Amino acid sequence: MLGIETSCDETAAAVVAGDRRILSDIVLSQIEEHRPYQGVVPEIAARSHLDHIDRLIAQALKDARCGWEDLNGIAATAGPGLIGGVLVGLTTAKAIALVRGLPLVAVNHLEGHALTARLTDGIDFPYLLLLVSGGHCQLLAVEGVGLYRRYGGTVDDAVGEAFDKTAALLRLDYPGGPAVEAAALHGDPKRFTLPRPMAGRPGCDFSFSGLKTAVRHAVAALPGGEADPESAADLAAAFQAAVADVLADRAIHAIARFREEFPAGDRFVVAGGVAANTRIREVLAGAVAAQGMQFVAPPATLCTDNAAMIAWAGLERLRLGLTDSLEFAARPRWPLDELPAQPGDAP
């Protein structure tokens, strides 16, 4: 299966085999193009996808040592994401499917993340999933392909967005997530006292806007209203610790509910770009183990946006007969609980 991913600021193409082998996986980052703006500019992202997508697909096929005749389908991200970029990848996939006579699978980007642990670790359904990325923060029970029960989500900012805003407040590099993690390595997480929003409350929802505001107030209280390198490192460490504590607290609440609904389920999966954060992984792994659950996290390179996860999700759906027509429309918003789980279900 050929996978294409263009939902944000990575142009990616990959070929994945049905026995879970990643035959090729190419990701072209646009970080340098967006760095001057400290954020992703949709128009720049879409144009960059258009400039590079054909070359990357050709390279993915070459690296996989396969031709069009070796593929059993084309999978492409069809949403959610920046609509201009999504259109580039999905339209390219439609053209290939039409010309080569291959089935098209329109993949929900979030389902790509949700099913990555089945590609990397071969785990069975059901499992509990914490999906944390730049635009999403959700806890879900994964019952099967297209079958998701949402336990909770963010009521305001996604955790990845909070990382980016905190990096900007601390005048760290772009992108914010890796920059905060790098700064935190040299910081004292106890110097600044930051809140743990929603911790201890019933349910599984998250909130990060208050934590972001607390960082802003802490910076404003420093001499000159700016963070020197030492203060930036300490605040980065305090922020990262607060995020990890909140995620662990909410995960424990979700585990209790998951066990009631799925007594045989014993896997807790974390996925999405923020799952690449080493400290967050460590805290979550400890909290999950204390609850008697097995912690599963894909390799960091498969937590951030990539086409291997899209190809794998496409394979999973193709096996169930869940293909899509060439009229499938790209969707900037596309909740996981709106996915078709059976052939013929409305998208």
GROMACS .gro file of N, CA, C and O in nm, residues 48-132:
model
  340
   48SER      N    1   0.429   2.411  -0.097
   48SER     CA    2   0.543   2.321  -0.080
   48SER      C    3   0.503   2.176  -0.106
   48SER      O    4   0.578   2.101  -0.171
   49HIS      N    5   0.386   2.136  -0.058
   49HIS     CA    6   0.337   2.000  -0.087
   49HIS      C    7   0.329   1.979  -0.239
   49HIS      O    8   0.372   1.876  -0.291
   50LEU      N    9   0.273   2.077  -0.307
   50LEU     CA   10   0.256   2.067  -0.452
   50LEU      C   11   0.390   2.056  -0.524
   50LEU      O   12   0.404   1.981  -0.622
   51ASP      N   13   0.490   2.127  -0.474
   51ASP     CA   14   0.621   2.126  -0.537
   51ASP      C   15   0.693   1.992  -0.523
   51ASP      O   16   0.774   1.955  -0.610
   52HIS      N   17   0.667   1.919  -0.414
   52HIS     CA   18   0.750   1.803  -0.382
   52HIS      C   19   0.680   1.668  -0.387
   52HIS      O   20   0.748   1.565  -0.386
   53ILE      N   21   0.547   1.665  -0.389
   53ILE     CA   22   0.476   1.539  -0.370
   53ILE      C   23   0.510   1.434  -0.477
   53ILE      O   24   0.532   1.316  -0.446
   54ASP      N   25   0.517   1.474  -0.603
   54ASP     CA   26   0.545   1.377  -0.709
   54ASP      C   27   0.682   1.312  -0.691
   54ASP      O   28   0.697   1.190  -0.705
   55ARG      N   29   0.781   1.394  -0.659
   55ARG     CA   30   0.917   1.342  -0.642
   55ARG      C   31   0.924   1.246  -0.523
   55ARG      O   32   0.991   1.141  -0.530
   56LEU      N   33   0.855   1.278  -0.415
   56LEU     CA   34   0.861   1.193  -0.296
   56LEU      C   35   0.792   1.059  -0.319
   56LEU      O   36   0.838   0.955  -0.271
   57ILE      N   37   0.682   1.060  -0.393
   57ILE     CA   38   0.614   0.934  -0.425
   57ILE      C   39   0.706   0.845  -0.509
   57ILE      O   40   0.719   0.724  -0.483
   58ALA      N   41   0.769   0.904  -0.609
   58ALA     CA   42   0.861   0.828  -0.693
   58ALA      C   43   0.975   0.771  -0.610
   58ALA      O   44   1.017   0.655  -0.629
   59GLN      N   45   1.026   0.850  -0.517
   59GLN     CA   46   1.136   0.804  -0.432
   59GLN      C   47   1.091   0.693  -0.338
   59GLN      O   48   1.165   0.597  -0.313
   60ALA      N   49   0.968   0.705  -0.287
   60ALA     CA   50   0.917   0.601  -0.197
   60ALA      C   51   0.904   0.467  -0.269
   60ALA      O   52   0.938   0.362  -0.214
   61LEU      N   53   0.857   0.471  -0.393
   61LEU     CA   54   0.846   0.348  -0.471
   61LEU      C   55   0.984   0.291  -0.501
   61LEU      O   56   1.006   0.169  -0.494
   62LYS      N   57   1.078   0.377  -0.534
   62LYS     CA   58   1.214   0.332  -0.563
   62LYS      C   59   1.278   0.269  -0.441
   62LYS      O   60   1.339   0.161  -0.450
   63ASP      N   61   1.265   0.336  -0.325
   63ASP     CA   62   1.325   0.283  -0.202
   63ASP      C   63   1.262   0.150  -0.162
   63ASP      O   64   1.329   0.063  -0.104
   64ALA      N   65   1.133   0.134  -0.192
   64ALA     CA   66   1.064   0.010  -0.159
   64ALA      C   67   1.090  -0.100  -0.262
   64ALA      O   68   1.050  -0.215  -0.242
   65ARG      N   69   1.157  -0.063  -0.371
   65ARG     CA   70   1.187  -0.157  -0.480
   65ARG      C   71   1.059  -0.222  -0.533
   65ARG      O   72   1.052  -0.345  -0.549
   66CYS      N   73   0.962  -0.138  -0.558
   66CYS     CA   74   0.837  -0.190  -0.615
   66CYS      C   75   0.785  -0.094  -0.721
   66CYS      O   76   0.823   0.024  -0.724
   67GLY      N   77   0.698  -0.145  -0.807
   67GLY     CA   78   0.636  -0.064  -0.911
   67GLY      C   79   0.488  -0.051  -0.884
   67GLY      O   80   0.434  -0.105  -0.786
   68TRP      N   81   0.420   0.021  -0.970
   68TRP     CA   82   0.276   0.040  -0.952
   68TRP      C   83   0.202  -0.094  -0.950
   68TRP      O   84   0.103  -0.109  -0.876
   69GLU      N   85   0.253  -0.189  -1.027
   69GLU     CA   86   0.185  -0.319  -1.035
   69GLU      C   87   0.195  -0.398  -0.904
   69GLU      O   88   0.120  -0.494  -0.882
   70ASP      N   89   0.286  -0.358  -0.815
   70ASP     CA   90   0.301  -0.428  -0.687
   70ASP      C   91   0.209  -0.374  -0.579
   70ASP      O   92   0.198  -0.434  -0.471
   71LEU      N   93   0.142  -0.261  -0.604
   71LEU     CA   94   0.057  -0.199  -0.504
   71LEU      C   95  -0.083  -0.259  -0.509
   71LEU      O   96  -0.133  -0.296  -0.615
   72ASN      N   97  -0.147  -0.266  -0.391
   72ASN     CA   98  -0.287  -0.310  -0.387
   72ASN      C   99  -0.383  -0.197  -0.357
   72ASN      O  100  -0.504  -0.218  -0.350
   73GLY      N  101  -0.329  -0.077  -0.341
   73GLY     CA  102  -0.416   0.037  -0.316
   73GLY      C  103  -0.337   0.164  -0.289
   73GLY      O  104  -0.215   0.160  -0.271
   74ILE      N  105  -0.409   0.276  -0.288
   74ILE     CA  106  -0.351   0.408  -0.258
   74ILE      C  107  -0.426   0.466  -0.140
   74ILE      O  108  -0.549   0.479  -0.143
   75ALA      N  109  -0.353   0.502  -0.034
   75ALA     CA  110  -0.415   0.565   0.083
   75ALA      C  111  -0.361   0.706   0.097
   75ALA      O  112  -0.241   0.730   0.080
   76ALA      N  113  -0.449   0.800   0.127
   76ALA     CA  114  -0.406   0.939   0.144
   76ALA      C  115  -0.486   1.003   0.256
   76ALA      O  116  -0.604   0.972   0.275
   77THR      N  117  -0.421   1.090   0.330
   77THR     CA  118  -0.491   1.167   0.432
   77THR      C  119  -0.597   1.253   0.365
   77THR      O  120  -0.567   1.329   0.272
   78ALA      N  121  -0.721   1.240   0.411
   78ALA     CA  122  -0.832   1.319   0.356
   78ALA      C  123  -0.885   1.419   0.458
   78ALA      O  124  -0.984   1.486   0.432
   79GLY      N  125  -0.821   1.429   0.573
   79GLY     CA  126  -0.860   1.520   0.679
   79GLY      C  127  -0.837   1.450   0.812
   79GLY      O  128  -0.804   1.331   0.815
   80PRO      N  129  -0.850   1.520   0.924
   80PRO     CA  130  -0.857   1.665   0.933
   80PRO      C  131  -0.719   1.727   0.909
   80PRO      O  132  -0.618   1.657   0.915
   81GLY      N  133  -0.717   1.855   0.881
   81GLY     CA  134  -0.590   1.923   0.856
   81GLY      C  135  -0.612   2.051   0.780
   81GLY      O  136  -0.725   2.096   0.759
   82LEU      N  137  -0.501   2.113   0.740
   82LEU     CA  138  -0.507   2.235   0.659
   82LEU      C  139  -0.560   2.196   0.521
   82LEU      O  140  -0.499   2.117   0.451
   83ILE      N  141  -0.672   2.252   0.483
   83ILE     CA  142  -0.745   2.202   0.366
   83ILE      C  143  -0.663   2.211   0.238
   83ILE      O  144  -0.672   2.122   0.152
   84GLY      N  145  -0.581   2.314   0.223
   84GLY     CA  146  -0.500   2.324   0.101
   84GLY      C  147  -0.404   2.209   0.087
   84GLY      O  148  -0.392   2.148  -0.020
   85GLY      N  149  -0.335   2.175   0.195
   85GLY     CA  150  -0.243   2.063   0.191
   85GLY      C  151  -0.314   1.930   0.172
   85GLY      O  152  -0.269   1.845   0.096
   86VAL      N  153  -0.425   1.911   0.244
   86VAL     CA  154  -0.501   1.787   0.230
   86VAL      C  155  -0.545   1.767   0.085
   86VAL      O  156  -0.537   1.655   0.032
   87LEU      N  157  -0.588   1.873   0.020
   87LEU     CA  158  -0.633   1.864  -0.119
   87LEU      C  159  -0.520   1.819  -0.211
   87LEU      O  160  -0.542   1.742  -0.305
   88VAL      N  161  -0.398   1.867  -0.185
   88VAL     CA  162  -0.285   1.828  -0.270
   88VAL      C  163  -0.264   1.677  -0.263
   88VAL      O  164  -0.253   1.608  -0.366
   89GLY      N  165  -0.256   1.623  -0.142
   89GLY     CA  166  -0.231   1.480  -0.128
   89GLY      C  167  -0.345   1.394  -0.176
   89GLY      O  168  -0.324   1.293  -0.246
   90LEU      N  169  -0.469   1.432  -0.141
   90LEU     CA  170  -0.584   1.352  -0.179
   90LEU      C  171  -0.607   1.355  -0.330
   90LEU      O  172  -0.637   1.251  -0.391
   91THR      N  173  -0.590   1.470  -0.392
   91THR     CA  174  -0.607   1.480  -0.536
   91THR      C  175  -0.502   1.398  -0.610
   91THR      O  176  -0.531   1.332  -0.710
   92THR      N  177  -0.379   1.401  -0.559
   92THR     CA  178  -0.273   1.319  -0.618
   92THR      C  179  -0.308   1.171  -0.609
   92THR      O  180  -0.291   1.095  -0.705
   93ALA      N  181  -0.357   1.130  -0.493
   93ALA     CA  182  -0.395   0.989  -0.474
   93ALA      C  183  -0.509   0.950  -0.567
   93ALA      O  184  -0.510   0.839  -0.623
   94LYS      N  185  -0.606   1.038  -0.584
   94LYS     CA  186  -0.718   1.009  -0.675
   94LYS      C  187  -0.669   0.990  -0.817
   94LYS      O  188  -0.715   0.899  -0.889
   95ALA      N  189  -0.576   1.076  -0.860
   95ALA     CA  190  -0.524   1.066  -0.997
   95ALA      C  191  -0.452   0.933  -1.017
   95ALA      O  192  -0.470   0.865  -1.120
   96ILE      N  193  -0.372   0.894  -0.919
   96ILE     CA  194  -0.300   0.766  -0.929
   96ILE      C  195  -0.399   0.650  -0.933
   96ILE      O  196  -0.386   0.557  -1.013
   97ALA      N  197  -0.498   0.654  -0.843
   97ALA     CA  198  -0.597   0.546  -0.837
   97ALA      C  199  -0.671   0.532  -0.969
   97ALA      O  200  -0.696   0.421  -1.017
   98LEU      N  201  -0.706   0.644  -1.030
   98LEU     CA  202  -0.779   0.642  -1.156
   98LEU      C  203  -0.694   0.587  -1.269
   98LEU      O  204  -0.735   0.499  -1.345
   99VAL      N  205  -0.572   0.638  -1.280
   99VAL     CA  206  -0.485   0.599  -1.391
   99VAL      C  207  -0.438   0.454  -1.377
   99VAL      O  208  -0.430   0.380  -1.477
  100ARG      N  209  -0.409   0.412  -1.255
  100ARG     CA  210  -0.353   0.279  -1.233
  100ARG      C  211  -0.458   0.174  -1.202
  100ARG      O  212  -0.425   0.055  -1.186
  101GLY      N  213  -0.582   0.215  -1.188
  101GLY     CA  214  -0.688   0.119  -1.160
  101GLY      C  215  -0.678   0.057  -1.022
  101GLY      O  216  -0.708  -0.061  -1.002
  102LEU      N  217  -0.636   0.137  -0.925
  102LEU     CA  218  -0.617   0.090  -0.789
  102LEU      C  219  -0.725   0.145  -0.697
  102LEU      O  220  -0.774   0.257  -0.718
  103PRO      N  221  -0.763   0.072  -0.591
  103PRO     CA  222  -0.862   0.124  -0.497
  103PRO      C  223  -0.806   0.241  -0.417
  103PRO      O  224  -0.686   0.243  -0.384
  104LEU      N  225  -0.893   0.337  -0.389
  104LEU     CA  226  -0.855   0.454  -0.309
  104LEU      C  227  -0.909   0.437  -0.168
  104LEU      O  228  -1.024   0.398  -0.148
  105VAL      N  229  -0.825   0.469  -0.070
  105VAL     CA  230  -0.868   0.471   0.069
  105VAL      C  231  -0.840   0.611   0.125
  105VAL      O  232  -0.725   0.653   0.133
  106ALA      N  233  -0.949   0.683   0.158
  106ALA     CA  234  -0.936   0.816   0.217
  106ALA      C  235  -0.921   0.798   0.368
  106ALA      O  236  -1.013   0.754   0.436
  107VAL      N  237  -0.805   0.832   0.421
  107VAL     CA  238  -0.772   0.802   0.560
  107VAL      C  239  -0.789   0.925   0.647
  107VAL      O  240  -0.746   1.036   0.612
  108ASN      N  241  -0.851   0.905   0.762
  108ASN     CA  242  -0.856   1.009   0.864
  108ASN      C  243  -0.718   1.015   0.931
  108ASN      O  244  -0.666   0.913   0.979
  109HIS      N  245  -0.658   1.133   0.933
  109HIS     CA  246  -0.524   1.150   0.989
  109HIS      C  247  -0.516   1.098   1.133
  109HIS      O  248  -0.416   1.036   1.173
  110LEU      N  249  -0.621   1.121   1.211
  110LEU     CA  250  -0.622   1.078   1.349
  110LEU      C  251  -0.625   0.925   1.360
  110LEU      O  252  -0.563   0.867   1.449
  111GLU      N  253  -0.695   0.860   1.267
  111GLU     CA  254  -0.695   0.715   1.268
  111GLU      C  255  -0.557   0.660   1.231
  111GLU      O  256  -0.516   0.554   1.280
  112GLY      N  257  -0.484   0.733   1.148
  112GLY     CA  258  -0.347   0.694   1.120
  112GLY      C  259  -0.266   0.685   1.249
  112GLY      O  260  -0.196   0.586   1.275
  113HIS      N  261  -0.276   0.789   1.333
  113HIS     CA  262  -0.208   0.787   1.463
  113HIS      C  263  -0.264   0.675   1.551
  113HIS      O  264  -0.188   0.604   1.618
  114ALA      N  265  -0.395   0.660   1.550
  114ALA     CA  266  -0.461   0.564   1.640
  114ALA      C  267  -0.420   0.420   1.613
  114ALA      O  268  -0.416   0.338   1.705
  115LEU      N  269  -0.390   0.388   1.487
  115LEU     CA  270  -0.359   0.250   1.450
  115LEU      C  271  -0.209   0.224   1.438
  115LEU      O  272  -0.168   0.112   1.409
  116THR      N  273  -0.126   0.325   1.463
  116THR     CA  274   0.018   0.307   1.446
  116THR      C  275   0.074   0.197   1.535
  116THR      O  276   0.163   0.122   1.495
  117ALA      N  277   0.022   0.184   1.657
  117ALA     CA  278   0.073   0.081   1.748
  117ALA      C  279   0.046  -0.060   1.695
  117ALA      O  280   0.118  -0.154   1.729
  118ARG      N  281  -0.056  -0.075   1.611
  118ARG     CA  282  -0.080  -0.205   1.550
  118ARG      C  283   0.024  -0.235   1.442
  118ARG      O  284   0.060  -0.351   1.419
  119LEU      N  285   0.074  -0.129   1.378
  119LEU     CA  286   0.182  -0.144   1.281
  119LEU      C  287   0.314  -0.176   1.350
  119LEU      O  288   0.386  -0.268   1.311
  120THR      N  289   0.346  -0.103   1.456
  120THR     CA  290   0.477  -0.116   1.520
  120THR      C  291   0.484  -0.230   1.620
  120THR      O  292   0.589  -0.294   1.636
  121ASP      N  293   0.374  -0.257   1.690
  121ASP     CA  294   0.375  -0.356   1.798
  121ASP      C  295   0.280  -0.473   1.777
  121ASP      O  296   0.278  -0.567   1.857
  122GLY      N  297   0.197  -0.466   1.673
  122GLY     CA  298   0.107  -0.575   1.642
  122GLY      C  299   0.003  -0.603   1.749
  122GLY      O  300  -0.041  -0.718   1.765
  123ILE      N  301  -0.039  -0.502   1.823
  123ILE     CA  302  -0.132  -0.525   1.934
  123ILE      C  303  -0.274  -0.549   1.882
  123ILE      O  304  -0.310  -0.507   1.772
  124ASP      N  305  -0.354  -0.614   1.963
  124ASP     CA  306  -0.492  -0.646   1.928
  124ASP      C  307  -0.587  -0.542   1.985
  124ASP      O  308  -0.554  -0.469   2.080
  125PHE      N  309  -0.706  -0.537   1.930
  125PHE     CA  310  -0.814  -0.457   1.987
  125PHE      C  311  -0.874  -0.534   2.106
  125PHE      O  312  -0.868  -0.657   2.108
  126PRO      N  313  -0.932  -0.466   2.204
  126PRO     CA  314  -0.940  -0.321   2.220
  126PRO      C  315  -0.818  -0.268   2.296
  126PRO      O  316  -0.748  -0.344   2.362
  127TYR      N  317  -0.796  -0.138   2.288
  127TYR     CA  318  -0.695  -0.074   2.371
  127TYR      C  319  -0.737   0.070   2.398
  127TYR      O  320  -0.823   0.126   2.330
  128LEU      N  321  -0.676   0.126   2.502
  128LEU     CA  322  -0.704   0.264   2.540
  128LEU      C  323  -0.598   0.353   2.476
  128LEU      O  324  -0.479   0.321   2.481
  129LEU      N  325  -0.642   0.462   2.415
  129LEU     CA  326  -0.552   0.549   2.339
  129LEU      C  327  -0.553   0.691   2.393
  129LEU      O  328  -0.659   0.751   2.414
  130LEU      N  329  -0.433   0.744   2.416
  130LEU     CA  330  -0.415   0.887   2.441
  130LEU      C  331  -0.354   0.945   2.316
  130LEU      O  332  -0.239   0.914   2.280
  131LEU      N  333  -0.429   1.029   2.246
  131LEU     CA  334  -0.383   1.092   2.122
  131LEU      C  335  -0.350   1.237   2.152
  131LEU      O  336  -0.438   1.318   2.183
  132VAL      N  337  -0.222   1.270   2.145
  132VAL     CA  338  -0.176   1.405   2.180
  132VAL      C  339  -0.090   1.461   2.067
  132VAL      O  340   0.012   1.404   2.030
   0.00000   0.00000   0.00000
